[in-house]
PDB file of C-alpha atoms in Angstrom:
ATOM      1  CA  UNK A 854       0.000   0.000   0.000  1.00 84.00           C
ATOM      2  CA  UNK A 855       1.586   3.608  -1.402  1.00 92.00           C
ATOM      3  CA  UNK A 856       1.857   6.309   1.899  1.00 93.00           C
ATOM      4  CA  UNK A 857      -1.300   8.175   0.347  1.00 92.00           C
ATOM      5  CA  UNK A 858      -3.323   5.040   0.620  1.00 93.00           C
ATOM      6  CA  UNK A 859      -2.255   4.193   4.054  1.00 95.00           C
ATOM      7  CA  UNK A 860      -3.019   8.042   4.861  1.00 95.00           C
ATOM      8  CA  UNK A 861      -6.202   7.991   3.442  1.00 93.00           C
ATOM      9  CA  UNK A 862      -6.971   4.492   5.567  1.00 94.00           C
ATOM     10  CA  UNK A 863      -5.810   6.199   8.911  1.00 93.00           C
ATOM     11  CA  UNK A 864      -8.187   9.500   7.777  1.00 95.00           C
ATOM     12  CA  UNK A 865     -11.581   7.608   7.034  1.00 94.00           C
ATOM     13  CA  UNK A 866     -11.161   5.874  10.548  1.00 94.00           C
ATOM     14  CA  UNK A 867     -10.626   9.264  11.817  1.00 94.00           C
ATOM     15  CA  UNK A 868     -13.185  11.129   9.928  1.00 93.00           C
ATOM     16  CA  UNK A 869     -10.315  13.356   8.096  1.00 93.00           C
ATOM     17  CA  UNK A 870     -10.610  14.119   4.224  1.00 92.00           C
ATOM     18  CA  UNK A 871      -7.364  14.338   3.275  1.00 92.00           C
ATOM     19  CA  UNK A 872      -8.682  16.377  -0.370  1.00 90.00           C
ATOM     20  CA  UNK A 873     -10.645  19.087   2.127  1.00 90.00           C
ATOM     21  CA  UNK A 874      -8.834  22.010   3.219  1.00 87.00           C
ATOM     22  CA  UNK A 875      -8.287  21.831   6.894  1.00 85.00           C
ATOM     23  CA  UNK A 876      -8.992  24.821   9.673  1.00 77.00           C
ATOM     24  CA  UNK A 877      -6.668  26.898  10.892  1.00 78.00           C
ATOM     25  CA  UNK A 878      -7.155  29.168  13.595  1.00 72.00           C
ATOM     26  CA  UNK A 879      -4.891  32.295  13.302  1.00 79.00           C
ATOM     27  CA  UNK A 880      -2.917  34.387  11.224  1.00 85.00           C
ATOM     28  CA  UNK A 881       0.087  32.511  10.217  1.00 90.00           C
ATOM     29  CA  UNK A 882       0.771  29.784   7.660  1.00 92.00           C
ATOM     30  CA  UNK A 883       0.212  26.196   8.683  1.00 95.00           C
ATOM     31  CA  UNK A 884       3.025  24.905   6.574  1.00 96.00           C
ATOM     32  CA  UNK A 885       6.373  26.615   4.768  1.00 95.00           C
ATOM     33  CA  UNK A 886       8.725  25.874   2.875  1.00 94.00           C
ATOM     34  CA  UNK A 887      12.406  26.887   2.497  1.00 94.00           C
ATOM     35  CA  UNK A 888      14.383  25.269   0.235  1.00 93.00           C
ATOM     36  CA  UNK A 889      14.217  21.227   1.057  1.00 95.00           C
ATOM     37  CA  UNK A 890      12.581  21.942   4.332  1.00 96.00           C
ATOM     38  CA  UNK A 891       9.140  22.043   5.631  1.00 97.00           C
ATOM     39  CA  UNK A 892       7.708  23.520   9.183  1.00 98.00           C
ATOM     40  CA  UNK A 893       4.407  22.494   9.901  1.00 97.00           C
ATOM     41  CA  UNK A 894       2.882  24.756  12.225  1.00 97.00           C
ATOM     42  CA  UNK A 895       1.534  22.707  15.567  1.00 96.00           C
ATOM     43  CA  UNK A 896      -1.606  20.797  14.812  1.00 97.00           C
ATOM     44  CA  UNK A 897      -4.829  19.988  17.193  1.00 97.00           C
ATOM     45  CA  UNK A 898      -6.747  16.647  17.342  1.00 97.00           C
ATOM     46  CA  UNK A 899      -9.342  19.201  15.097  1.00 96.00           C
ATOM     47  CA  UNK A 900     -11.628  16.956  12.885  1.00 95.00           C
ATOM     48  CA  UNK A 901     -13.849  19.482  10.677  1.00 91.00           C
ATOM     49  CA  UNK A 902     -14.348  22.379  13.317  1.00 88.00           C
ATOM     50  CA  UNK A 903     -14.282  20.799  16.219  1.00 93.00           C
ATOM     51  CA  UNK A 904     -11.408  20.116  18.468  1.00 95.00           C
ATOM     52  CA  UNK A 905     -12.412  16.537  19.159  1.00 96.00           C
ATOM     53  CA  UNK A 906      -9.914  15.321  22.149  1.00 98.00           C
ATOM     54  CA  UNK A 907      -9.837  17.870  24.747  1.00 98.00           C
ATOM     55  CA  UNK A 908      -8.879  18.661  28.086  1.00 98.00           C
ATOM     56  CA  UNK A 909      -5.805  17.347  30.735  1.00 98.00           C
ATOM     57  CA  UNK A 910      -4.097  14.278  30.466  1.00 98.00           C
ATOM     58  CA  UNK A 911      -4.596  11.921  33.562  1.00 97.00           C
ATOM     59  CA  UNK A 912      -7.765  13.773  34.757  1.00 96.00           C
ATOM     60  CA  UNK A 913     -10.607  14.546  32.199  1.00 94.00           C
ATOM     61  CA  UNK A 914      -8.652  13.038  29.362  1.00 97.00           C
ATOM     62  CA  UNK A 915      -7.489   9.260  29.765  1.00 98.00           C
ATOM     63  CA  UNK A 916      -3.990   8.668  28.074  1.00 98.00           C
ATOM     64  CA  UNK A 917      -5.725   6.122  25.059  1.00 98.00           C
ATOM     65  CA  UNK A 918      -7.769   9.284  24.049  1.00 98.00           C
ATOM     66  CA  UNK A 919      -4.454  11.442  24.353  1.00 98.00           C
ATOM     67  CA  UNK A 920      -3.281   8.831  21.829  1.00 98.00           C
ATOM     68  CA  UNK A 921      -5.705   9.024  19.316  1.00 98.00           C
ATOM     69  CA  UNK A 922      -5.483  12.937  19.748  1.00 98.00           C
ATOM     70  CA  UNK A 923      -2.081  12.850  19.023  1.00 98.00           C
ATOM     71  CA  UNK A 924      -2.570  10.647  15.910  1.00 98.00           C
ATOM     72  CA  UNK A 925      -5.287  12.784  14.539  1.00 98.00           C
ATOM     73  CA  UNK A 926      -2.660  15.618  14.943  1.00 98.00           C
ATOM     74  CA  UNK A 927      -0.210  13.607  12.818  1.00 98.00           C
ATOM     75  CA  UNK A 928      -2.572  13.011  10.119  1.00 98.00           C
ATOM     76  CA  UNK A 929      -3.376  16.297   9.842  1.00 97.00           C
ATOM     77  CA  UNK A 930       0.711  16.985   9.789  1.00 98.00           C
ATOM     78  CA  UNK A 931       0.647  14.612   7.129  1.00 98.00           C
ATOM     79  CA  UNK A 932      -1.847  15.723   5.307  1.00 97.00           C
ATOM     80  CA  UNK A 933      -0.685  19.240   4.871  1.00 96.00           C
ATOM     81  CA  UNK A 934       2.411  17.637   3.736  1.00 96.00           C
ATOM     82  CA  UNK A 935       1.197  16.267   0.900  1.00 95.00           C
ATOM     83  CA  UNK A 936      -1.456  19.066  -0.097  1.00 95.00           C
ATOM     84  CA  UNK A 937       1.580  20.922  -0.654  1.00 94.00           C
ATOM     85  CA  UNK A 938       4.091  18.916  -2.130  1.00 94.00           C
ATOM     86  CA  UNK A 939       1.627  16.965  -4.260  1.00 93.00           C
ATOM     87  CA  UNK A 940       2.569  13.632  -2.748  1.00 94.00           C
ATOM     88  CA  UNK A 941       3.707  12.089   0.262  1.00 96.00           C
ATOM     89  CA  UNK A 942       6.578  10.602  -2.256  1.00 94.00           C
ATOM     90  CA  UNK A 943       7.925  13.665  -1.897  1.00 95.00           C
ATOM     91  CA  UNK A 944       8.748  13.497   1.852  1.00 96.00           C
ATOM     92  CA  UNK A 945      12.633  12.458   1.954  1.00 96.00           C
ATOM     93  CA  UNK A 946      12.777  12.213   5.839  1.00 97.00           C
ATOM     94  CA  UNK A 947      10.740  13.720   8.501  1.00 98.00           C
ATOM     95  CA  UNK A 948      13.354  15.468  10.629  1.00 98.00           C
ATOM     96  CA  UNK A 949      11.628  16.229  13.536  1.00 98.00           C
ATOM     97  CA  UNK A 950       8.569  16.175  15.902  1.00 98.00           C
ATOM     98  CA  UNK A 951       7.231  17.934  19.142  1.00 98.00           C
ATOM     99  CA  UNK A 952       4.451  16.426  21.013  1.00 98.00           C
ATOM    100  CA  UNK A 953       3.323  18.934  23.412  1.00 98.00           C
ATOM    101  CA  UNK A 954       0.613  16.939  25.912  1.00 98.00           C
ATOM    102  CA  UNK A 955      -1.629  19.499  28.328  1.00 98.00           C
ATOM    103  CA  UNK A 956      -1.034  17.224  31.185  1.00 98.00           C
ATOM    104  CA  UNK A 957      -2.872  16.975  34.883  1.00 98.00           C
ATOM    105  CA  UNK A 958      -0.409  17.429  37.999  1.00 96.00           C
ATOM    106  CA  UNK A 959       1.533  13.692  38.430  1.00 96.00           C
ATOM    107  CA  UNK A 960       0.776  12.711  34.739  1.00 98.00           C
ATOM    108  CA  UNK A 961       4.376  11.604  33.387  1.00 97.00           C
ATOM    109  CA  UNK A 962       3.615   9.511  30.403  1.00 98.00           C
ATOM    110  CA  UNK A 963       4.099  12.332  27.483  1.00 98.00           C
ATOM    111  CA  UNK A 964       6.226   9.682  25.605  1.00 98.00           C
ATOM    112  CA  UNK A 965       4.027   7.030  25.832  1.00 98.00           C
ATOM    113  CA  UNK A 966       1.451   9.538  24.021  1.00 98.00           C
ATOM    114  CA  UNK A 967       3.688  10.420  21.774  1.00 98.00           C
ATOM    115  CA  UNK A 968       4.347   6.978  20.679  1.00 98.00           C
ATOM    116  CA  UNK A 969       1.233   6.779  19.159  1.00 98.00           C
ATOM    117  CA  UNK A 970       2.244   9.598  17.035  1.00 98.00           C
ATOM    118  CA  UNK A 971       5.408   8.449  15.897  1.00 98.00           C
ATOM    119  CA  UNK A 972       3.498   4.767  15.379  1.00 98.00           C
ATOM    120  CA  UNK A 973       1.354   6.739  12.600  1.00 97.00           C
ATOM    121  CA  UNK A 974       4.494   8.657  10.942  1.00 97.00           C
ATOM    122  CA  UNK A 975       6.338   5.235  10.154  1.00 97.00           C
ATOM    123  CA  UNK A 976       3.526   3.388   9.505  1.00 96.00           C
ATOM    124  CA  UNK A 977       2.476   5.833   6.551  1.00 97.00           C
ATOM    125  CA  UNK A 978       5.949   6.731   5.606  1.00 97.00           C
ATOM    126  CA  UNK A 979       8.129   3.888   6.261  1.00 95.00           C
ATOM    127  CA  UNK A 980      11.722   4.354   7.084  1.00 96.00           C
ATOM    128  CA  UNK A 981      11.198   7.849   6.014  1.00 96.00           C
ATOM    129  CA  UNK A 982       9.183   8.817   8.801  1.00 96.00           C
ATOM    130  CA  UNK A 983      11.750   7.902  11.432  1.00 97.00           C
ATOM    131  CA  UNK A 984      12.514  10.939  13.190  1.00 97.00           C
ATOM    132  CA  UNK A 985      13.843  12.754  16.434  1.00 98.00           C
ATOM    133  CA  UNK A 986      11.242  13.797  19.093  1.00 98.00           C
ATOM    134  CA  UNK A 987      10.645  15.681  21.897  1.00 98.00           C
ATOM    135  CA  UNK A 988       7.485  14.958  23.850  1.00 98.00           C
ATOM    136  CA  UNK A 989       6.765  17.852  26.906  1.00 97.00           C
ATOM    137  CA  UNK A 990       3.718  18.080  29.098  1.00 98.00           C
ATOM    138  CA  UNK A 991       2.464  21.423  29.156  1.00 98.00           C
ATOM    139  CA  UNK A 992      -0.066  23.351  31.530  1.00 97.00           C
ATOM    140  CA  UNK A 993      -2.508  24.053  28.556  1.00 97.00           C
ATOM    141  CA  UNK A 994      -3.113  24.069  25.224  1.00 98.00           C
ATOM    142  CA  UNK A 995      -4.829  26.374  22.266  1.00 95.00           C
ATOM    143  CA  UNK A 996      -8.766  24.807  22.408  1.00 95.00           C
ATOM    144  CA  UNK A 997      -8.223  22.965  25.167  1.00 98.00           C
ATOM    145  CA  UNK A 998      -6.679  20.106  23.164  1.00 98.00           C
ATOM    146  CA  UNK A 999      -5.476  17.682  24.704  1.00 98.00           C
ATOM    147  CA  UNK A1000      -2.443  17.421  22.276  1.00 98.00           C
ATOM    148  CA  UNK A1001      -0.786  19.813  19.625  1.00 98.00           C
ATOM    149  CA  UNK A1002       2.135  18.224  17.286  1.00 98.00           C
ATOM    150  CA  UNK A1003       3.902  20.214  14.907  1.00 98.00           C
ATOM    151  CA  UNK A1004       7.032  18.816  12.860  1.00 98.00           C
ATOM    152  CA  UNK A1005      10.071  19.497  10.244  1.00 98.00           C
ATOM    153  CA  UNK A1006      10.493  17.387   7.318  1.00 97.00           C
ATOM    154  CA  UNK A1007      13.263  17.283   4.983  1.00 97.00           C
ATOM    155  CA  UNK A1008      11.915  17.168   1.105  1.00 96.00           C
ATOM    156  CA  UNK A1009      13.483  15.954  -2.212  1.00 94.00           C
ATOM    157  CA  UNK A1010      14.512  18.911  -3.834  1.00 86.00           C
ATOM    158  CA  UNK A1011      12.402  20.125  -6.666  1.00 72.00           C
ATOM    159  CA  UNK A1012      13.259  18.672 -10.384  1.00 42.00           C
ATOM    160  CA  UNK A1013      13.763  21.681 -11.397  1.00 40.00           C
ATOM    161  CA  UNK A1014      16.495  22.914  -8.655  1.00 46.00           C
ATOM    162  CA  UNK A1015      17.923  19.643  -9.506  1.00 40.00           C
ATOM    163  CA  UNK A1016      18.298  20.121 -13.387  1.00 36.00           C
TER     164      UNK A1016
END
């Protein structure tokens, strides 16, 4: 299965389009690119318009719904990566990864969430979606969201830069 189908998979169980343009809430740009790097700006469990995994970790937010916040964040990483480049193909190595988790007093398993993130980036991109990480609990988040992810992905340069 090619990284867009396994995407696409991953979205329908999530209740993502990966063809629909996806909310952002602010004046900046959720993804740029300079040269062959990307920055994808953090993303929210957000499905449509609604911030759909909310709240502290280890109080009103168990850590398996942290988890599937933080891999609804990653497909929405994901799929901003390939509305821009075209194609997930395109994606030579994703560099790097922050999982920020708003976490309840005594709550100590950021990684563990973050796991689940990192599960969806190699399972969609392979080898290529290895990467380095830093996972942080944080007193709160934009939304309430449980999680926000944002990443930086190295790219294949451009035929043309090539040529």
């Amino acid at each position: 299965m090619s990284a867009e189908q396994t995407l696409a998979a991953y979205c329908a169980d999530v209740g993502l389009d990966p063809a629909a343009t996806l909310q952002i809430g602010g004046q900046y740009t959720p993804v740029l690119r300079h040269g062959n790097e990307v920055f994808i700006s953090g993303q929210v469990p957000r499905v449509g318009d609604a911030v759909v995994v909310t709240g502290k970790v280890g109080d009103d937010c168990s850590e398996e719904a942290a988890c599937q916040a933080a891999r609804i964040s990653t497909l929405r990483c994901l799929i901003l990566l390939q509305q821009t480049l075209g194609s997930l193909q395109a994606v030579a190595r994703v560099l790097r990864m922050n999982v920020y988790v708003q976490s309840a007093a005594g709550f100590s398993r950021q990684s563990e969430v973050a796991n689940a993130a990192s599960e969806v980036l190699y399972r969609v991109q392979g080898e290529a979606g290895v990467h380095t990480r830093t996972s942080l609990g944080v007193y709160q988040l934009p939304k309430n969201a449980a999680v926000e992810i944002d990443m930086q992905v190295a790219v294949h340069p451009l035929a043309a830069a090539s040529a």
